[in-house]
mmCIF file of C-alpha atoms and ligand atoms in Angstrom:
data_model
loop_
_atom_site.group_PDB
_atom_site.id
_atom_site.type_symbol
_atom_site.label_atom_id
_atom_site.label_comp_id
_atom_site.label_asym_id
_atom_site.label_seq_id
_atom_site.Cartn_x
_atom_site.Cartn_y
_atom_site.Cartn_z
ATOM 1 C CA MET X 18 -78.578 -1.150 132.130
ATOM 2 C CA PRO X 19 -76.642 -3.667 134.257
ATOM 3 C CA TRP X 20 -78.627 -5.674 136.824
ATOM 4 C CA SER X 21 -81.681 -5.748 134.579
ATOM 5 C CA ILE X 22 -83.831 -8.789 133.864
ATOM 6 C CA LYS X 23 -85.517 -9.144 130.483
ATOM 7 C CA LEU X 24 -89.255 -9.667 130.807
ATOM 8 C CA GLY X 25 -90.252 -9.852 127.150
ATOM 9 C CA ARG X 26 -90.478 -8.008 123.868
ATOM 10 C CA ILE X 27 -93.216 -5.697 122.523
ATOM 11 C CA PHE X 28 -93.057 -4.022 119.073
ATOM 12 C CA GLY X 29 -89.461 -5.236 118.831
ATOM 13 C CA ILE X 30 -88.528 -3.386 122.059
ATOM 14 C CA ASP X 31 -86.945 -5.325 124.931
ATOM 15 C CA ILE X 32 -88.870 -4.847 128.163
ATOM 16 C CA LYS X 33 -86.600 -5.095 131.197
ATOM 17 C CA MET X 34 -86.904 -4.847 134.930
ATOM 18 C CA HIS X 35 -84.127 -3.621 137.189
ATOM 19 C CA VAL X 36 -83.480 -6.005 140.106
ATOM 20 C CA THR X 37 -84.137 -3.194 142.613
ATOM 21 C CA PHE X 38 -87.674 -3.190 141.231
ATOM 22 C CA LEU X 39 -88.285 -6.420 143.185
ATOM 23 C CA LEU X 40 -88.044 -4.321 146.380
ATOM 24 C CA ILE X 41 -90.943 -2.211 145.146
ATOM 25 C CA LEU X 42 -93.043 -5.308 144.504
ATOM 26 C CA VAL X 43 -92.476 -6.484 148.089
ATOM 27 C CA TRP X 44 -93.044 -3.000 149.513
ATOM 28 C CA GLY X 45 -96.163 -2.494 147.355
ATOM 29 C CA ALA X 46 -97.604 -5.871 148.328
ATOM 30 C CA PHE X 47 -97.767 -4.753 151.961
ATOM 31 C CA ALA X 48 -98.396 -1.023 151.449
ATOM 32 C CA TYR X 49 -101.387 -1.451 149.084
ATOM 33 C CA GLY X 50 -102.656 -4.775 150.424
ATOM 34 C CA GLY X 51 -104.839 -3.271 153.137
ATOM 35 C CA SER X 52 -107.420 -5.654 154.573
ATOM 36 C CA ALA X 53 -107.253 -7.855 151.440
ATOM 37 C CA GLY X 54 -103.674 -8.935 152.100
ATOM 38 C CA PRO X 55 -100.373 -8.785 150.253
ATOM 39 C CA LEU X 56 -101.607 -10.632 147.130
ATOM 40 C CA TYR X 57 -104.028 -7.810 146.386
ATOM 41 C CA GLY X 58 -101.241 -5.323 147.156
ATOM 42 C CA LEU X 59 -99.072 -7.109 144.612
ATOM 43 C CA LEU X 60 -101.856 -6.900 141.999
ATOM 44 C CA VAL X 61 -102.195 -3.161 142.618
ATOM 45 C CA THR X 62 -98.413 -2.611 142.395
ATOM 46 C CA VAL X 63 -98.085 -4.670 139.216
ATOM 47 C CA SER X 64 -100.996 -2.809 137.622
ATOM 48 C CA LEU X 65 -99.441 0.539 138.582
ATOM 49 C CA PHE X 66 -96.243 -0.416 136.768
ATOM 50 C CA THR X 67 -98.216 -1.780 133.824
ATOM 51 C CA LEU X 68 -99.530 1.778 133.466
ATOM 52 C CA VAL X 69 -95.939 3.054 133.639
ATOM 53 C CA LEU X 70 -94.993 0.543 130.926
ATOM 54 C CA LEU X 71 -97.898 1.671 128.709
ATOM 55 C CA HIS X 72 -96.760 5.269 129.272
ATOM 56 C CA GLU X 73 -93.218 4.365 128.113
ATOM 57 C CA LEU X 74 -94.645 2.483 125.129
ATOM 58 C CA GLY X 75 -96.454 5.715 124.202
ATOM 59 C CA HIS X 76 -93.097 7.536 124.045
ATOM 60 C CA SER X 77 -91.511 4.596 122.206
ATOM 61 C CA LEU X 78 -94.148 4.302 119.492
ATOM 62 C CA ALA X 79 -93.984 8.057 118.847
ATOM 63 C CA ALA X 80 -90.177 7.764 118.525
ATOM 64 C CA LEU X 81 -90.486 4.790 116.165
ATOM 65 C CA GLY X 82 -92.938 6.891 114.136
ATOM 66 C CA PHE X 83 -90.133 9.411 113.563
ATOM 67 C CA GLY X 84 -87.719 6.625 112.587
ATOM 68 C CA ILE X 85 -85.892 6.779 115.942
ATOM 69 C CA GLY X 86 -85.065 3.276 117.207
ATOM 70 C CA VAL X 87 -85.867 2.279 120.801
ATOM 71 C CA ARG X 88 -83.264 0.099 122.485
ATOM 72 C CA ASP X 89 -85.258 -0.975 125.525
ATOM 73 C CA ILE X 90 -87.680 0.000 128.248
ATOM 74 C CA THR X 91 -86.527 -0.606 131.819
ATOM 75 C CA LEU X 92 -88.780 -0.527 134.850
ATOM 76 C CA LEU X 93 -87.076 1.054 137.876
ATOM 77 C CA PRO X 94 -88.461 1.697 141.362
ATOM 78 C CA ILE X 95 -88.815 5.395 140.479
ATOM 79 C CA GLY X 96 -90.614 4.700 137.187
ATOM 80 C CA GLY X 97 -89.847 3.587 133.655
ATOM 81 C CA VAL X 98 -87.113 4.593 131.231
ATOM 82 C CA ALA X 99 -87.334 4.171 127.457
ATOM 83 C CA ARG X 100 -83.874 4.405 125.874
ATOM 84 C CA LEU X 101 -83.951 5.942 122.403
ATOM 85 C CA GLU X 102 -81.121 5.241 119.986
ATOM 86 C CA ARG X 103 -80.702 8.942 119.362
ATOM 87 C CA MET X 104 -82.195 12.216 120.465
ATOM 88 C CA PRO X 105 -84.944 13.664 118.285
ATOM 89 C CA GLU X 106 -83.451 16.319 116.003
ATOM 90 C CA LYS X 107 -86.336 18.748 115.745
ATOM 91 C CA PRO X 108 -88.106 20.400 118.681
ATOM 92 C CA LEU X 109 -91.442 19.312 117.182
ATOM 93 C CA GLN X 110 -90.352 15.644 117.299
ATOM 94 C CA GLU X 111 -89.226 16.007 120.910
ATOM 95 C CA LEU X 112 -92.529 17.682 121.740
ATOM 96 C CA VAL X 113 -94.597 14.863 120.220
ATOM 97 C CA ILE X 114 -92.481 12.089 121.777
ATOM 98 C CA ALA X 115 -92.612 13.743 125.216
ATOM 99 C CA LEU X 116 -96.375 14.272 125.040
ATOM 100 C CA ALA X 117 -97.134 10.739 123.806
ATOM 101 C CA GLY X 118 -96.406 9.158 127.229
ATOM 102 C CA PRO X 119 -98.743 11.292 129.367
ATOM 103 C CA LEU X 120 -101.303 11.153 126.533
ATOM 104 C CA VAL X 121 -101.582 7.364 127.051
ATOM 105 C CA ASN X 122 -102.465 7.966 130.725
ATOM 106 C CA VAL X 123 -104.953 10.691 129.846
ATOM 107 C CA LEU X 124 -106.691 8.384 127.345
ATOM 108 C CA LEU X 125 -106.770 5.511 129.860
ATOM 109 C CA ALA X 126 -108.211 7.846 132.516
ATOM 110 C CA VAL X 127 -110.878 9.111 130.111
ATOM 111 C CA GLY X 128 -111.741 5.509 129.263
ATOM 112 C CA LEU X 129 -111.905 4.432 132.924
ATOM 113 C CA LEU X 130 -113.981 7.372 134.133
ATOM 114 C CA PRO X 131 -117.397 6.126 132.855
ATOM 115 C CA VAL X 132 -116.587 2.545 133.960
ATOM 116 C CA VAL X 133 -115.727 3.600 137.500
ATOM 117 C CA GLY X 134 -118.653 6.047 137.635
ATOM 118 C CA GLY X 135 -121.127 3.463 136.314
ATOM 119 C CA LEU X 136 -119.938 0.674 138.612
ATOM 120 C CA GLY X 137 -119.927 3.067 141.571
ATOM 121 C CA LEU X 138 -123.580 3.962 140.920
ATOM 122 C CA LEU X 139 -124.528 0.278 140.528
ATOM 123 C CA GLN X 140 -122.911 -0.599 143.828
ATOM 124 C CA GLY X 141 -124.480 2.448 145.444
ATOM 125 C CA GLU X 142 -121.035 3.799 146.307
ATOM 126 C CA GLY X 143 -121.250 6.886 144.124
ATOM 127 C CA PHE X 144 -117.973 8.437 143.054
ATOM 128 C CA SER X 145 -115.506 8.922 145.824
ATOM 129 C CA LEU X 146 -111.729 9.140 145.798
ATOM 130 C CA ARG X 147 -111.680 7.301 149.115
ATOM 131 C CA LEU X 148 -112.719 4.169 147.211
ATOM 132 C CA PHE X 149 -109.260 3.383 145.933
ATOM 133 C CA THR X 150 -108.118 2.359 149.380
ATOM 134 C CA GLN X 151 -110.875 -0.289 149.519
ATOM 135 C CA PRO X 152 -109.839 -3.643 148.062
ATOM 136 C CA GLY X 153 -112.119 -5.061 145.389
ATOM 137 C CA LEU X 154 -112.984 -4.522 141.737
ATOM 138 C CA LEU X 155 -114.314 -0.991 142.185
ATOM 139 C CA GLY X 156 -111.392 -0.019 144.435
ATOM 140 C CA TRP X 157 -108.923 -1.430 141.938
ATOM 141 C CA LEU X 158 -110.512 0.428 138.984
ATOM 142 C CA MET X 159 -110.591 3.589 141.078
ATOM 143 C CA PHE X 160 -106.906 3.074 141.823
ATOM 144 C CA LEU X 161 -106.161 2.678 138.092
ATOM 145 C CA LEU X 162 -108.084 5.865 137.350
ATOM 146 C CA SER X 163 -106.319 7.940 139.990
ATOM 147 C CA ALA X 164 -102.929 6.425 139.093
ATOM 148 C CA ASN X 165 -103.394 7.442 135.459
ATOM 149 C CA VAL X 166 -104.336 10.978 136.479
ATOM 150 C CA SER X 167 -101.340 11.200 138.844
ATOM 151 C CA LEU X 168 -98.939 9.812 136.238
ATOM 152 C CA ALA X 169 -100.125 12.332 133.643
ATOM 153 C CA VAL X 170 -100.016 15.299 136.048
ATOM 154 C CA PHE X 171 -96.706 14.377 137.717
ATOM 155 C CA ASN X 172 -94.921 13.690 134.431
ATOM 156 C CA MET X 173 -96.059 17.007 133.009
ATOM 157 C CA LEU X 174 -94.265 18.993 135.744
ATOM 158 C CA PRO X 175 -91.813 21.176 133.796
ATOM 159 C CA ALA X 176 -88.649 19.567 135.253
ATOM 160 C CA PHE X 177 -86.036 17.319 133.659
ATOM 161 C CA PRO X 178 -86.018 14.385 133.205
ATOM 162 C CA LEU X 179 -89.818 14.438 133.406
ATOM 163 C CA ASP X 180 -91.760 14.742 130.176
ATOM 164 C CA GLY X 181 -92.953 18.205 131.131
ATOM 165 C CA GLY X 182 -89.314 19.373 131.189
ATOM 166 C CA ARG X 183 -88.870 18.110 127.624
ATOM 167 C CA VAL X 184 -92.135 19.700 126.515
ATOM 168 C CA PHE X 185 -91.036 22.963 128.128
ATOM 169 C CA ARG X 186 -87.635 22.824 126.394
ATOM 170 C CA ALA X 187 -89.139 21.882 123.021
ATOM 171 C CA ILE X 188 -91.531 24.829 123.168
ATOM 172 C CA MET X 189 -88.709 27.194 124.160
ATOM 173 C CA ALA X 190 -86.474 25.765 121.445
ATOM 174 C CA PHE X 191 -88.898 27.216 118.894
ATOM 175 C CA PHE X 192 -87.808 30.662 120.079
ATOM 176 C CA THR X 193 -84.187 30.254 121.162
ATOM 177 C CA ASP X 194 -81.314 27.845 120.548
ATOM 178 C CA TYR X 195 -81.439 24.355 121.976
ATOM 179 C CA ARG X 196 -78.622 24.809 124.469
ATOM 180 C CA GLN X 197 -80.115 27.946 125.969
ATOM 181 C CA ALA X 198 -83.562 26.338 126.038
ATOM 182 C CA THR X 199 -82.104 23.383 127.946
ATOM 183 C CA GLU X 200 -80.350 25.631 130.441
ATOM 184 C CA VAL X 201 -83.536 27.549 131.232
ATOM 185 C CA ALA X 202 -85.601 24.355 131.416
ATOM 186 C CA ALA X 203 -83.016 22.716 133.690
ATOM 187 C CA ASN X 204 -82.980 25.717 136.053
ATOM 188 C CA VAL X 205 -86.767 25.945 136.229
ATOM 189 C CA GLY X 206 -86.862 22.190 136.828
ATOM 190 C CA ARG X 207 -84.337 22.350 139.639
ATOM 191 C CA ALA X 208 -86.210 25.166 141.348
ATOM 192 C CA LEU X 209 -89.384 23.105 141.075
ATOM 193 C CA ALA X 210 -87.637 19.987 142.405
ATOM 194 C CA LEU X 211 -86.410 21.996 145.376
ATOM 195 C CA GLY X 212 -89.973 23.135 146.090
ATOM 196 C CA LEU X 213 -91.281 19.601 145.685
ATOM 197 C CA GLY X 214 -88.576 18.263 147.995
ATOM 198 C CA LEU X 215 -89.404 20.781 150.752
ATOM 199 C CA PHE X 216 -93.112 20.043 150.405
ATOM 200 C CA ALA X 217 -92.389 16.289 150.592
ATOM 201 C CA ILE X 218 -90.299 16.697 153.750
ATOM 202 C CA PHE X 219 -93.000 18.789 155.431
ATOM 203 C CA MET X 220 -95.584 16.168 154.504
ATOM 204 C CA GLY X 221 -93.306 13.346 155.655
ATOM 205 C CA GLN X 222 -93.341 11.759 152.182
ATOM 206 C CA ILE X 223 -89.864 10.198 152.031
ATOM 207 C CA TRP X 224 -90.465 8.598 148.643
ATOM 208 C CA LEU X 225 -91.516 11.883 147.067
ATOM 209 C CA ALA X 226 -88.497 13.605 148.654
ATOM 210 C CA LEU X 227 -86.180 11.036 147.044
ATOM 211 C CA ILE X 228 -87.834 11.556 143.659
ATOM 212 C CA ALA X 229 -87.420 15.324 144.069
ATOM 213 C CA LEU X 230 -83.721 14.810 144.814
ATOM 214 C CA PHE X 231 -83.393 12.622 141.735
ATOM 215 C CA ILE X 232 -85.121 15.256 139.559
ATOM 216 C CA PHE X 233 -82.863 17.958 140.984
ATOM 217 C CA MET X 234 -79.701 16.052 140.047
ATOM 218 C CA ALA X 235 -80.948 14.834 136.680
ATOM 219 C CA GLY X 236 -81.721 18.411 135.615
ATOM 220 C CA GLY X 237 -78.067 19.363 135.989
ATOM 221 C CA GLN X 238 -76.947 16.267 134.087
ATOM 222 C CA GLU X 239 -79.259 17.079 131.191
ATOM 223 C CA ALA X 240 -77.866 20.612 130.952
ATOM 224 C CA GLN X 241 -74.300 19.243 131.039
ATOM 225 C CA ALA X 242 -75.024 16.620 128.382
ATOM 226 C CA VAL X 243 -76.484 19.220 126.030
ATOM 227 C CA ALA X 244 -73.558 21.586 126.636
ATOM 228 C CA ALA X 245 -71.142 18.727 125.866
ATOM 229 C CA ARG X 246 -73.063 17.872 122.741
ATOM 230 C CA SER X 247 -72.922 21.435 121.504
ATOM 231 C CA ILE X 248 -69.118 21.432 121.927
ATOM 232 C CA LEU X 249 -68.906 18.191 119.934
ATOM 233 C CA HIS X 250 -71.289 19.567 117.318
ATOM 234 C CA GLN X 251 -68.824 22.307 116.475
ATOM 235 C CA ALA X 252 -65.945 19.863 115.932
ATOM 236 C CA ARG X 253 -65.473 17.662 112.854
ATOM 237 C CA ALA X 254 -64.538 13.998 112.589
ATOM 238 C CA GLY X 255 -61.316 14.941 110.824
ATOM 239 C CA GLN X 256 -60.120 16.894 113.885
ATOM 240 C CA ALA X 257 -60.282 13.841 116.143
ATOM 241 C CA LEU X 258 -58.052 11.675 113.950
ATOM 242 C CA SER X 259 -54.618 11.090 115.410
ATOM 243 C CA ALA X 260 -51.750 12.421 113.379
ATOM 244 C CA GLU X 261 -49.857 9.147 113.065
ATOM 245 C CA ALA X 262 -51.335 5.761 112.316
ATOM 246 C CA ILE X 263 -49.921 2.390 111.392
ATOM 247 C CA ALA X 264 -51.404 0.435 108.500
ATOM 248 C CA LEU X 265 -50.701 -3.157 107.518
ATOM 249 C CA ALA X 266 -50.755 -4.676 104.064
ATOM 250 C CA PRO X 267 -53.230 -7.571 103.733
ATOM 251 C CA GLU X 268 -50.436 -10.131 103.406
ATOM 252 C CA ALA X 269 -48.714 -9.019 106.642
ATOM 253 C CA THR X 270 -48.775 -11.935 109.080
ATOM 254 C CA VAL X 271 -50.512 -12.217 112.412
ATOM 255 C CA GLY X 272 -47.044 -12.575 113.966
ATOM 256 C CA GLU X 273 -45.895 -9.267 112.493
ATOM 257 C CA ALA X 274 -49.029 -7.569 113.772
ATOM 258 C CA ALA X 275 -48.465 -9.063 117.243
ATOM 259 C CA THR X 276 -44.922 -7.694 117.334
ATOM 260 C CA MET X 277 -46.195 -4.262 116.405
ATOM 261 C CA LEU X 278 -48.862 -4.403 119.125
ATOM 262 C CA MET X 279 -46.087 -3.956 121.689
ATOM 263 C CA GLY X 280 -45.121 -0.610 120.245
ATOM 264 C CA THR X 281 -48.541 1.057 120.057
ATOM 265 C CA PRO X 282 -51.234 1.811 122.597
ATOM 266 C CA ARG X 283 -53.892 1.791 119.872
ATOM 267 C CA PRO X 284 -56.110 -1.284 120.016
ATOM 268 C CA HIS X 285 -56.848 -1.428 116.263
ATOM 269 C CA PHE X 286 -54.766 -2.064 113.161
ATOM 270 C CA VAL X 287 -55.869 -0.735 109.827
ATOM 271 C CA VAL X 288 -55.355 -3.096 106.878
ATOM 272 C CA MET X 289 -54.934 -1.165 103.633
ATOM 273 C CA ASP X 290 -54.286 -1.945 100.000
ATOM 274 C CA PRO X 291 -50.724 -0.558 99.555
ATOM 275 C CA THR X 292 -51.292 0.521 95.942
ATOM 276 C CA THR X 293 -54.748 2.085 96.088
ATOM 277 C CA GLY X 294 -54.826 3.190 99.730
ATOM 278 C CA GLN X 295 -58.247 1.532 100.071
ATOM 279 C CA LEU X 296 -59.353 0.346 103.502
ATOM 280 C CA LEU X 297 -59.676 -3.449 103.400
ATOM 281 C CA GLY X 298 -60.418 -4.173 107.031
ATOM 282 C CA VAL X 299 -59.510 -3.658 110.681
ATOM 283 C CA ALA X 300 -57.907 -6.115 113.103
ATOM 284 C CA ASN X 301 -58.128 -5.489 116.820
ATOM 285 C CA ARG X 302 -55.872 -6.512 119.672
ATOM 286 C CA GLY X 303 -58.234 -9.298 120.795
ATOM 287 C CA GLN X 304 -58.419 -10.881 117.342
ATOM 288 C CA ILE X 305 -54.623 -10.843 117.014
ATOM 289 C CA MET X 306 -54.104 -12.344 120.487
ATOM 290 C CA ARG X 307 -56.644 -15.103 119.836
ATOM 291 C CA ALA X 308 -55.020 -15.930 116.492
ATOM 292 C CA ILE X 309 -51.609 -16.193 118.205
ATOM 293 C CA GLN X 310 -53.029 -18.470 120.896
ATOM 294 C CA SER X 311 -54.467 -20.815 118.277
ATOM 295 C CA GLY X 312 -51.121 -20.988 116.492
ATOM 296 C CA GLN X 313 -52.018 -18.861 113.444
ATOM 297 C CA TRP X 314 -48.711 -16.972 113.685
ATOM 298 C CA PHE X 315 -48.068 -17.119 109.938
ATOM 299 C CA TYR X 316 -51.626 -16.505 108.742
ATOM 300 C CA PRO X 317 -52.149 -13.324 106.734
ATOM 301 C CA ILE X 318 -53.823 -10.599 108.791
ATOM 302 C CA ALA X 319 -56.544 -10.400 106.123
ATOM 303 C CA ASP X 320 -57.789 -13.823 107.284
ATOM 304 C CA ILE X 321 -58.635 -12.731 110.808
ATOM 305 C CA MET X 322 -59.642 -9.065 110.390
ATOM 306 C CA ASP X 323 -63.136 -7.518 110.252
ATOM 307 C CA GLN X 324 -63.995 -6.675 106.646
ATOM 308 C CA ALA X 325 -64.210 -2.965 105.770
ATOM 309 C CA ARG X 326 -67.876 -3.287 104.799
ATOM 310 C CA SER X 327 -68.801 -4.250 108.374
ATOM 311 C CA ILE X 328 -67.351 -1.002 109.762
ATOM 312 C CA PRO X 329 -69.561 2.103 109.969
ATOM 313 C CA VAL X 330 -68.454 4.984 107.739
ATOM 314 C CA VAL X 331 -68.415 8.724 108.514
ATOM 315 C CA ALA X 332 -67.135 11.729 106.566
ATOM 316 C CA VAL X 333 -64.228 13.971 107.726
ATOM 317 C CA SER X 334 -66.635 16.904 107.727
ATOM 318 C CA ASP X 335 -69.276 15.172 109.889
ATOM 319 C CA PRO X 336 -69.915 16.894 113.243
ATOM 320 C CA LEU X 337 -68.541 14.794 116.104
ATOM 321 C CA ASP X 338 -71.880 14.546 117.910
ATOM 322 C CA GLU X 339 -73.232 12.744 114.859
ATOM 323 C CA VAL X 340 -70.163 10.485 114.754
ATOM 324 C CA GLN X 341 -70.869 9.607 118.374
ATOM 325 C CA ASP X 342 -74.475 8.784 117.454
ATOM 326 C CA VAL X 343 -73.238 6.468 114.688
ATOM 327 C CA LEU X 344 -70.958 4.626 117.136
ATOM 328 C CA THR X 345 -73.786 4.276 119.659
ATOM 329 C CA ARG X 346 -76.363 3.181 117.103
ATOM 330 C CA THR X 347 -74.123 0.560 115.492
ATOM 331 C CA ALA X 348 -72.574 -0.492 118.836
ATOM 332 C CA SER X 349 -69.238 -0.395 117.025
ATOM 333 C CA PRO X 350 -65.994 0.559 118.814
ATOM 334 C CA ILE X 351 -64.701 2.254 115.633
ATOM 335 C CA ALA X 352 -65.854 4.139 112.569
ATOM 336 C CA ALA X 353 -63.916 4.592 109.313
ATOM 337 C CA VAL X 354 -63.429 8.249 108.358
ATOM 338 C CA TYR X 355 -63.532 9.080 104.653
ATOM 339 C CA ASP X 356 -62.707 12.242 102.741
ATOM 340 C CA ASP X 357 -64.857 11.709 99.694
ATOM 341 C CA LEU X 358 -63.636 8.294 98.500
ATOM 342 C CA HIS X 359 -60.318 8.412 100.339
ATOM 343 C CA PHE X 360 -59.910 6.584 103.607
ATOM 344 C CA ARG X 361 -58.421 8.939 106.221
ATOM 345 C CA GLY X 362 -58.361 6.917 109.421
ATOM 346 C CA LEU X 363 -60.275 5.286 112.251
ATOM 347 C CA ILE X 364 -62.110 7.122 114.967
ATOM 348 C CA THR X 365 -62.875 5.648 118.415
ATOM 349 C CA PRO X 366 -64.861 6.966 121.411
ATOM 350 C CA ASP X 367 -61.460 7.611 123.037
ATOM 351 C CA ASP X 368 -60.465 9.913 120.157
ATOM 352 C CA ILE X 369 -63.729 11.810 120.536
ATOM 353 C CA TYR X 370 -63.295 12.079 124.283
ATOM 354 C CA ARG X 371 -59.703 13.305 123.962
ATOM 355 C CA LEU X 372 -60.696 16.076 121.557
ATOM 356 C CA PHE X 373 -63.722 16.901 123.703
ATOM 357 C CA ARG X 374 -61.524 17.444 126.759
ATOM 358 C CA LEU X 375 -59.194 19.655 124.778
ATOM 359 C CA LEU X 376 -62.053 21.735 123.367
ATOM 360 C CA SER X 377 -63.885 22.098 126.675
ATOM 361 C CA GLU X 378 -60.690 23.265 128.357
ATOM 362 C CA GLN X 379 -60.205 25.797 125.583
ATOM 363 C CA SER X 380 -63.763 27.106 125.825
ATOM 364 C CA ARG X 381 -63.403 27.398 129.594
ATOM 365 C CA GLY X 382 -60.076 29.161 129.108
ATOM 366 C CA SER X 383 -61.506 31.677 126.692
ATOM 367 C CA ARG X 384 -64.016 32.871 129.250
ATOM 368 C CA GLN X 385 -61.353 33.682 131.807
ATOM 369 C CA VAL X 386 -60.143 37.228 131.750
ATOM 370 C CA ARG X 387 -56.703 37.823 133.165
ATOM 371 C CA TRP X 388 -56.526 41.314 134.616
ATOM 372 C CA ASN X 389 -53.247 43.163 134.624
ATOM 373 C CA ILE X 390 -53.783 45.933 137.080
ATOM 374 C CA ILE X 391 -51.280 48.690 136.610
ATOM 375 C CA GLY X 392 -50.453 51.247 139.181
HETATM 376 ZN ZN1 ZN T 428 -92.825 9.887 130.167
#
């Protein structure tokens, strides 16, 4: 995410903070400080987001357990986001990953309960919710306890992108297909967000109203993303390949490649063995331009290209959603498409997008009925 600051690394996962998060720290310092002052408020705010971070680590460790990589965890004013390298394939995996976050908060709450209760008895305060507004050790522990309970309960609301929405979808996906499950879950979530938003406005809770608005919009995005994915899932890598492509022999010079750059909008040149048709490597526009600038006009293209082994490989029959996952996971702008052992071409996110637009227009078109009313 742009505008994020890296805070550190846990279990090989980058922990980041969005710059807007600093606003929350300042706001929290004064809102939670009470009679103890802004420093105590800051402690309370930081501990609240430590709980959010632990919650996200719960999701992340569950994902890692299923062999799904976690790119990073970012703390935002509205909460934390753990970015997984791919979506879990099976509903059961999604269910476990979604539950793992709130489970961390439930366990922390269960652990804190006897501590808070015991300390409350010792200090003769008993057990009162009102305590968490009082600065001090007991107030702070009480705050941690209630924050964990709130985080678990709030995140289990059945609305995207909250964990409860994912749990709801995963359970429904056992009975119906994933796309339909998402649509139902997104609609239920949006109805809930609407209710939450109205409640927040009546109660004068601006922050909660903003979160409700965010949930409402995110629900629609989730449904759209899944619909898009299901369109891509039905298409194959081979369909996205462009009909014509230019290949260079390894001894072609950088100068020749540069001349050809003028005539093609494609940013990559394939370098192939002319006798076997084997892919040797790929040279991109930037590499060719840099080589020209450093006077390597007569160098063979093979000297400046990326070797074929460094380029991710997909099969012509692979579904396009999986091809997209490969590109995302490897952070590569291209993948080499093979039909068995034969190289067929390169595929880029642009190729996928172009085919996606074509297919989504077609599927929209097929639903339209043109009436010819006679008489
Ligand atoms: Zn969560």
